[in-house]
Amino acid sequence: MIFTKKINIKLAIIGITFMGLLLLTNSVLMEYGLERSIYFTYQAHHKESEKRLSYDIELLKDIVYKLSNNWKIIHTLERNKRYEDLDDSEKENIIQEMNSFEGYLKNLTFIDTIDIISSTGDYLITKGKVISDFKLMSRPWIKSEYFEEKKDAIVTDVHKDFNTGKYAISIVQFIRSKYDESLLGAAILDIYLDDLIRNLDSDFYMGTLNTYIKINDNEYYSSDGVIDNIENHKNKYIVKLADILKNGTEIVFEFDNEEVVYAKEMREINRFRIIIFAVTGIVYILILILFAKVTFKPIIKSLDKLKVLLNNLEKNDFEFESKDEFAQLELISNSLTKSFDRKIQSLIYHDELTKLPNRKMLYKICNDLIKDNKEFALIFIDLNKFKYINDIFGHSIGDDLLVKFGNIMNEILGERGIITRYSGDEFIIIYHRYINNRELKEFFYKDILGRFKEPIIIKKNKKVMVEFSAGVATYPKGAKDIDDLINKSDFMMYSSKKSVDNVKLLFFNDAIYNKMINIEKIKELLKYSIDNNELILYYQPIIDKNKDVKKFEALIRWNSKQLGFISPLDFISYAEENGEIVRIGYWIIEEICIKFSELFKCKSAFQVSVNVSPIQLIEFDFAEKVKEITDKYNVNMKNLCFEITESVVIDENIIVYDNIHLLHRFGASIALDDFGTGYSSFSYLRKLNLDILKIDKSFIGDETKVDYSIIYNIRNIAHILNMEIVIEGVETEKQFEALSNIGCDYFQGYFFAKPMNFEEIYKYIL
């Protein structure tokens, strides 16, 4: 017993000594651990805050990007250049589109408003109302560099809000027209510094956190207002965050050490924790379990509802029964968070109608492939006659066709590539299994076109034949970046659409692209051709049967300083395409008036013919502007003749007809040029009461009796309609005599004279 007692005493002493050493060691370690824990707490919190705030800012950027690309908002801003043009339904449409994003911002308490600003109409749409006389360019945060070529959203500097006077930061995405990239306005999310600071401060649960945001070089803003500087006290721990706002704004965290340590109570708890841990551990765990059961009882009752919600969101069956209630709650919580994130990502990166990847996702995927130096092809597809389907069957049928087309293309592509919706009826395939052009061409014609040989059935059992044109550009051989790929594949697609050989797929090549570059250069330089004095007029005489000069046809020439001489055949169509032909047309008329004003005084019967483009004639005030020019130089309109083509007459445009009739009323003559090369019907000649019929030179090329007989009969009909005849392309004496003998009125061609400049013409007639 004594031995046992001694053993027990020794064991007790050893135990007590061990416990004492353990307590002492633990006390030292706890003290050190406490300091390290505080430090790690600060570091972990500021890194987590930095990470979460950075994520929130990127999410906000994606939201304003989505808003700025919303077709309803863009369409409304394009239609309503002024505040007065905006009706109630259009206001409601924009407000509804803005409200659809409010749900994403519920968890972001520091976001105050979503705003849409019209830069052309100077109005603001915010909080369900419209404010007029609100100028985007007068905002205090606006900077010239914001308008440089860039696609990403902008985080502005700290500024004072126009309405509340509070300090704020804004997330801005400019809204641009889809047609010409002109500025329409901006989508804006406002962050008040008070709300952001309150949000950041409230996240720290270990004590007091003071957040400071730098508003200029010498001042910071906090919950206490504006201060000059932040003092580094002994009991304070200061952490500066990186530039997470991406606008140079500095955010500073100031932690209170004393509150975190919690003075003596924290030390007492740490000293006795080891002693009481063993005794109270089990009891504590039991109490905790009991407390958890009681606390989470209402939540556990809602598990079934949460399970149904999760299964509906994920379209998937989860294994719940093998897990306890807390494990189920954890699974649901994690899954709901991921599902919500996926839903947001789906809205941002997928097309709302077809559910296909959208343009933003297209850029992301292609940039990843380029970053990894992967070889791939971009196939730009445009549906033919889609507008016709929309007009005939309605937009719902058109929408269903787009969805069905996307689904079929997904099935065909499989693992070969990804189909994305670019815009409207345009799709782009990212063909990442690209091997060579031959393989891709074989796949396109066999698998893709083969699938669309038969009509597809869409809504209401409508059968629609789907036809499309496509162009291909490859990386890295054909293009250097994603924009280059899109531009080149788009160009090849339009080349395919215009191809007379009915080629459905065209691959990019340098020859075609260089031609495109040259065309674009011609279009660009045309804009400056008048200002640079590069255009010149030549005049070809038109003579009567006595070989006396009676008229002239004005012919334009372009001697570009950069490209040299360019034939009218190589630039007139592009001038019509970009609208520059209107400006050039007025220049031609004014140049004739300047040169011939004195000559018309002594040769009052002379007449100068001007070729008029259909683009000019659809200008509603074309005739009035011509009259203004002739009046300016005291030129009688009877000295001018305007030559039009058969296509102008066939279209039967009311504005065109009004201009022609008004020119007639002013005294000008109207001639139909190149008669016989197109529709060639006499019915519209009578309708327009034309003055001159110019017969194309193709009628006299063979010099047969049949040719002259046709011209003779045309002449007879023209004379019945009180029209004069001008024969173009007369090059020999034989042709002139034969045409004179059948009674033609006027002649034009190299037999008499080539086109000459004004000085040569002046000498020629005098």
mmCIF file of N, CA and C in Angstrom, residues 578-650:
data_model
loop_
_atom_site.group_PDB
_atom_site.id
_atom_site.type_symbol
_atom_site.label_atom_id
_atom_site.label_comp_id
_atom_site.label_asym_id
_atom_site.label_seq_id
_atom_site.Cartn_x
_atom_site.Cartn_y
_atom_site.Cartn_z
ATOM 1 N N ASN A 578 -20.320 54.206 -100.054
ATOM 2 C CA ASN A 578 -20.115 54.943 -98.798
ATOM 3 C C ASN A 578 -20.784 56.318 -98.789
ATOM 4 N N GLY A 579 -21.570 56.628 -99.827
ATOM 5 C CA GLY A 579 -22.321 57.877 -99.856
ATOM 6 C C GLY A 579 -21.533 59.079 -100.317
ATOM 7 N N GLU A 580 -20.235 58.907 -100.610
ATOM 8 C CA GLU A 580 -19.400 60.032 -101.031
ATOM 9 C C GLU A 580 -19.814 60.551 -102.406
ATOM 10 N N ILE A 581 -20.574 59.731 -103.159
ATOM 11 C CA ILE A 581 -21.011 60.126 -104.504
ATOM 12 C C ILE A 581 -21.895 61.368 -104.459
ATOM 13 N N VAL A 582 -22.603 61.571 -103.345
ATOM 14 C CA VAL A 582 -23.479 62.746 -103.228
ATOM 15 C C VAL A 582 -22.640 64.019 -103.246
ATOM 16 N N ARG A 583 -21.592 64.039 -102.438
ATOM 17 C CA ARG A 583 -20.705 65.211 -102.375
ATOM 18 C C ARG A 583 -19.987 65.417 -103.719
ATOM 19 N N ILE A 584 -19.511 64.299 -104.309
ATOM 20 C CA ILE A 584 -18.827 64.392 -105.604
ATOM 21 C C ILE A 584 -19.782 64.910 -106.678
ATOM 22 N N GLY A 585 -21.038 64.445 -106.627
ATOM 23 C CA GLY A 585 -22.023 64.877 -107.621
ATOM 24 C C GLY A 585 -22.266 66.372 -107.596
ATOM 25 N N TYR A 586 -22.400 66.934 -106.387
ATOM 26 C CA TYR A 586 -22.588 68.389 -106.286
ATOM 27 C C TYR A 586 -21.334 69.138 -106.755
ATOM 28 N N TRP A 587 -20.168 68.556 -106.482
ATOM 29 C CA TRP A 587 -18.915 69.183 -106.942
ATOM 30 C C TRP A 587 -18.871 69.247 -108.465
ATOM 31 N N ILE A 588 -19.285 68.160 -109.135
ATOM 32 C CA ILE A 588 -19.281 68.116 -110.606
ATOM 33 C C ILE A 588 -20.174 69.222 -111.167
ATOM 34 N N ILE A 589 -21.381 69.339 -110.606
ATOM 35 C CA ILE A 589 -22.323 70.354 -111.107
ATOM 36 C C ILE A 589 -21.755 71.759 -110.905
ATOM 37 N N GLU A 590 -21.172 72.009 -109.731
ATOM 38 C CA GLU A 590 -20.609 73.330 -109.453
ATOM 39 C C GLU A 590 -19.408 73.610 -110.354
ATOM 40 N N GLU A 591 -18.567 72.589 -110.600
ATOM 41 C CA GLU A 591 -17.397 72.762 -111.465
ATOM 42 C C GLU A 591 -17.829 73.118 -112.891
ATOM 43 N N ILE A 592 -18.893 72.474 -113.374
ATOM 44 C CA ILE A 592 -19.404 72.787 -114.719
ATOM 45 C C ILE A 592 -19.905 74.230 -114.770
ATOM 46 N N CYS A 593 -20.631 74.633 -113.727
ATOM 47 C CA CYS A 593 -21.161 76.002 -113.695
ATOM 48 C C CYS A 593 -20.034 77.027 -113.671
ATOM 49 N N ILE A 594 -18.971 76.730 -112.904
ATOM 50 C CA ILE A 594 -17.833 77.652 -112.830
ATOM 51 C C ILE A 594 -17.148 77.777 -114.191
ATOM 52 N N LYS A 595 -16.880 76.636 -114.841
ATOM 53 C CA LYS A 595 -16.130 76.629 -116.098
ATOM 54 C C LYS A 595 -16.949 77.189 -117.267
ATOM 55 N N PHE A 596 -18.245 76.837 -117.322
ATOM 56 C CA PHE A 596 -19.033 77.129 -118.520
ATOM 57 C C PHE A 596 -19.912 78.372 -118.390
ATOM 58 N N SER A 597 -19.908 79.013 -117.223
ATOM 59 C CA SER A 597 -20.835 80.141 -117.034
ATOM 60 C C SER A 597 -20.637 81.223 -118.097
ATOM 61 N N GLU A 598 -19.388 81.562 -118.421
ATOM 62 C CA GLU A 598 -19.114 82.575 -119.440
ATOM 63 C C GLU A 598 -19.383 82.046 -120.844
ATOM 64 N N LEU A 599 -19.044 80.762 -121.061
ATOM 65 C CA LEU A 599 -19.229 80.161 -122.386
ATOM 66 C C LEU A 599 -20.711 80.069 -122.737
ATOM 67 N N PHE A 600 -21.551 79.780 -121.730
ATOM 68 C CA PHE A 600 -22.989 79.675 -121.976
ATOM 69 C C PHE A 600 -23.584 81.011 -122.426
ATOM 70 N N LYS A 601 -22.944 82.112 -122.040
ATOM 71 C CA LYS A 601 -23.467 83.428 -122.419
ATOM 72 C C LYS A 601 -23.347 83.670 -123.922
ATOM 73 N N CYS A 602 -22.235 83.181 -124.519
ATOM 74 C CA CYS A 602 -22.053 83.367 -125.961
ATOM 75 C C CYS A 602 -22.496 82.148 -126.765
ATOM 76 N N LYS A 603 -22.623 81.023 -126.107
ATOM 77 C CA LYS A 603 -23.088 79.796 -126.767
ATOM 78 C C LYS A 603 -24.277 79.266 -125.973
ATOM 79 N N SER A 604 -25.363 80.000 -126.006
ATOM 80 C CA SER A 604 -26.504 79.694 -125.137
ATOM 81 C C SER A 604 -27.169 78.366 -125.459
ATOM 82 N N ALA A 605 -26.953 77.840 -126.663
ATOM 83 C CA ALA A 605 -27.579 76.575 -127.040
ATOM 84 C C ALA A 605 -26.787 75.367 -126.560
ATOM 85 N N PHE A 606 -25.544 75.584 -126.125
ATOM 86 C CA PHE A 606 -24.726 74.468 -125.638
ATOM 87 C C PHE A 606 -25.371 73.825 -124.407
ATOM 88 N N GLN A 607 -25.148 72.522 -124.321
ATOM 89 C CA GLN A 607 -25.684 71.782 -123.174
ATOM 90 C C GLN A 607 -24.631 70.789 -122.688
ATOM 91 N N VAL A 608 -24.451 70.712 -121.373
ATOM 92 C CA VAL A 608 -23.492 69.780 -120.777
ATOM 93 C C VAL A 608 -24.265 68.704 -120.018
ATOM 94 N N SER A 609 -23.948 67.444 -120.331
ATOM 95 C CA SER A 609 -24.614 66.312 -119.677
ATOM 96 C C SER A 609 -23.824 65.855 -118.452
ATOM 97 N N VAL A 610 -24.566 65.516 -117.402
ATOM 98 C CA VAL A 610 -23.967 65.053 -116.146
ATOM 99 C C VAL A 610 -24.582 63.706 -115.784
ATOM 100 N N ASN A 611 -23.746 62.713 -115.526
ATOM 101 C CA ASN A 611 -24.248 61.420 -115.065
ATOM 102 C C ASN A 611 -24.659 61.534 -113.597
ATOM 103 N N VAL A 612 -25.882 61.104 -113.291
ATOM 104 C CA VAL A 612 -26.415 61.217 -111.930
ATOM 105 C C VAL A 612 -26.608 59.817 -111.345
ATOM 106 N N SER A 613 -26.075 59.610 -110.163
ATOM 107 C CA SER A 613 -26.194 58.315 -109.483
ATOM 108 C C SER A 613 -27.572 58.175 -108.828
ATOM 109 N N PRO A 614 -28.080 56.947 -108.748
ATOM 110 C CA PRO A 614 -29.338 56.725 -108.009
ATOM 111 C C PRO A 614 -29.243 57.198 -106.563
ATOM 112 N N ILE A 615 -28.044 57.133 -105.990
ATOM 113 C CA ILE A 615 -27.861 57.573 -104.602
ATOM 114 C C ILE A 615 -28.129 59.067 -104.478
ATOM 115 N N GLN A 616 -27.746 59.833 -105.503
ATOM 116 C CA GLN A 616 -28.008 61.273 -105.483
ATOM 117 C C GLN A 616 -29.504 61.554 -105.607
ATOM 118 N N LEU A 617 -30.169 60.790 -106.457
ATOM 119 C CA LEU A 617 -31.578 61.059 -106.737
ATOM 120 C C LEU A 617 -32.498 60.718 -105.572
ATOM 121 N N ILE A 618 -32.041 59.893 -104.634
ATOM 122 C CA ILE A 618 -32.898 59.599 -103.475
ATOM 123 C C ILE A 618 -32.707 60.623 -102.363
ATOM 124 N N GLU A 619 -31.829 61.627 -102.606
ATOM 125 C CA GLU A 619 -31.748 62.774 -101.694
ATOM 126 C C GLU A 619 -32.997 63.633 -101.936
ATOM 127 N N PHE A 620 -33.819 63.814 -100.908
ATOM 128 C CA PHE A 620 -35.122 64.448 -101.120
ATOM 129 C C PHE A 620 -35.003 65.884 -101.644
ATOM 130 N N ASP A 621 -33.882 66.566 -101.353
ATOM 131 C CA ASP A 621 -33.728 67.957 -101.783
ATOM 132 C C ASP A 621 -32.678 68.099 -102.888
ATOM 133 N N PHE A 622 -32.435 67.031 -103.650
ATOM 134 C CA PHE A 622 -31.398 67.066 -104.685
ATOM 135 C C PHE A 622 -31.667 68.168 -105.711
ATOM 136 N N ALA A 623 -32.883 68.205 -106.245
ATOM 137 C CA ALA A 623 -33.202 69.178 -107.296
ATOM 138 C C ALA A 623 -33.065 70.612 -106.782
ATOM 139 N N GLU A 624 -33.504 70.869 -105.543
ATOM 140 C CA GLU A 624 -33.399 72.222 -104.982
ATOM 141 C C GLU A 624 -31.939 72.643 -104.825
ATOM 142 N N LYS A 625 -31.083 71.718 -104.399
ATOM 143 C CA LYS A 625 -29.667 72.053 -104.233
ATOM 144 C C LYS A 625 -29.004 72.336 -105.581
ATOM 145 N N VAL A 626 -29.388 71.579 -106.614
ATOM 146 C CA VAL A 626 -28.862 71.845 -107.965
ATOM 147 C C VAL A 626 -29.261 73.250 -108.407
ATOM 148 N N LYS A 627 -30.510 73.610 -108.126
ATOM 149 C CA LYS A 627 -30.994 74.949 -108.500
ATOM 150 C C LYS A 627 -30.223 76.033 -107.749
ATOM 151 N N GLU A 628 -29.899 75.788 -106.485
ATOM 152 C CA GLU A 628 -29.117 76.756 -105.713
ATOM 153 C C GLU A 628 -27.742 76.979 -106.351
ATOM 154 N N ILE A 629 -27.121 75.884 -106.832
ATOM 155 C CA ILE A 629 -25.790 75.993 -107.453
ATOM 156 C C ILE A 629 -25.866 76.779 -108.760
ATOM 157 N N THR A 630 -26.835 76.444 -109.606
ATOM 158 C CA THR A 630 -26.940 77.148 -110.901
ATOM 159 C C THR A 630 -27.279 78.624 -110.701
ATOM 160 N N ASP A 631 -28.124 78.923 -109.727
ATOM 161 C CA ASP A 631 -28.463 80.328 -109.444
ATOM 162 C C ASP A 631 -27.238 81.090 -108.943
ATOM 163 N N LYS A 632 -26.399 80.409 -108.163
ATOM 164 C CA LYS A 632 -25.197 81.042 -107.609
ATOM 165 C C LYS A 632 -24.277 81.542 -108.725
ATOM 166 N N TYR A 633 -24.200 80.793 -109.843
ATOM 167 C CA TYR A 633 -23.286 81.148 -110.936
ATOM 168 C C TYR A 633 -24.036 81.673 -112.170
ATOM 169 N N ASN A 634 -25.328 82.003 -111.992
ATOM 170 C CA ASN A 634 -26.142 82.571 -113.077
ATOM 171 C C ASN A 634 -26.151 81.674 -114.313
ATOM 172 N N VAL A 635 -26.287 80.379 -114.090
ATOM 173 C CA VAL A 635 -26.356 79.410 -115.188
ATOM 174 C C VAL A 635 -27.807 78.988 -115.370
ATOM 175 N N ASN A 636 -28.268 79.017 -116.608
ATOM 176 C CA ASN A 636 -29.629 78.590 -116.918
ATOM 177 C C ASN A 636 -29.695 77.065 -116.889
ATOM 178 N N MET A 637 -30.732 76.541 -116.239
ATOM 179 C CA MET A 637 -30.852 75.080 -116.110
ATOM 180 C C MET A 637 -31.019 74.390 -117.461
ATOM 181 N N LYS A 638 -31.455 75.133 -118.491
ATOM 182 C CA LYS A 638 -31.618 74.504 -119.810
ATOM 183 C C LYS A 638 -30.267 74.101 -120.406
ATOM 184 N N ASN A 639 -29.176 74.647 -119.867
ATOM 185 C CA ASN A 639 -27.840 74.296 -120.351
ATOM 186 C C ASN A 639 -27.308 73.004 -119.730
ATOM 187 N N LEU A 640 -28.106 72.402 -118.851
ATOM 188 C CA LEU A 640 -27.682 71.162 -118.192
ATOM 189 C C LEU A 640 -28.605 70.018 -118.573
ATOM 190 N N CYS A 641 -28.007 68.843 -118.716
ATOM 191 C CA CYS A 641 -28.765 67.615 -118.968
ATOM 192 C C CYS A 641 -28.304 66.571 -117.953
ATOM 193 N N PHE A 642 -29.247 65.913 -117.309
ATOM 194 C CA PHE A 642 -28.912 64.923 -116.287
ATOM 195 C C PHE A 642 -29.195 63.524 -116.829
ATOM 196 N N GLU A 643 -28.133 62.728 -116.929
ATOM 197 C CA GLU A 643 -28.250 61.374 -117.469
ATOM 198 C C GLU A 643 -28.506 60.382 -116.338
ATOM 199 N N ILE A 644 -29.571 59.589 -116.480
ATOM 200 C CA ILE A 644 -29.919 58.570 -115.487
ATOM 201 C C ILE A 644 -29.859 57.197 -116.144
ATOM 202 N N THR A 645 -29.818 56.160 -115.330
ATOM 203 C CA THR A 645 -29.760 54.788 -115.846
ATOM 204 C C THR A 645 -31.129 54.131 -115.745
ATOM 205 N N GLU A 646 -31.263 53.005 -116.440
ATOM 206 C CA GLU A 646 -32.545 52.303 -116.449
ATOM 207 C C GLU A 646 -32.941 51.798 -115.062
ATOM 208 N N SER A 647 -31.959 51.438 -114.238
ATOM 209 C CA SER A 647 -32.264 50.924 -112.895
ATOM 210 C C SER A 647 -32.999 51.958 -112.055
ATOM 211 N N VAL A 648 -32.676 53.247 -112.263
ATOM 212 C CA VAL A 648 -33.349 54.325 -111.532
ATOM 213 C C VAL A 648 -34.831 54.340 -111.872
ATOM 214 N N VAL A 649 -35.141 54.155 -113.135
ATOM 215 C CA VAL A 649 -36.519 54.224 -113.601
ATOM 216 C C VAL A 649 -37.314 53.014 -113.135
ATOM 217 N N ILE A 650 -36.695 51.841 -113.189
ATOM 218 C CA ILE A 650 -37.385 50.602 -112.850
ATOM 219 C C ILE A 650 -37.793 50.576 -111.382
#
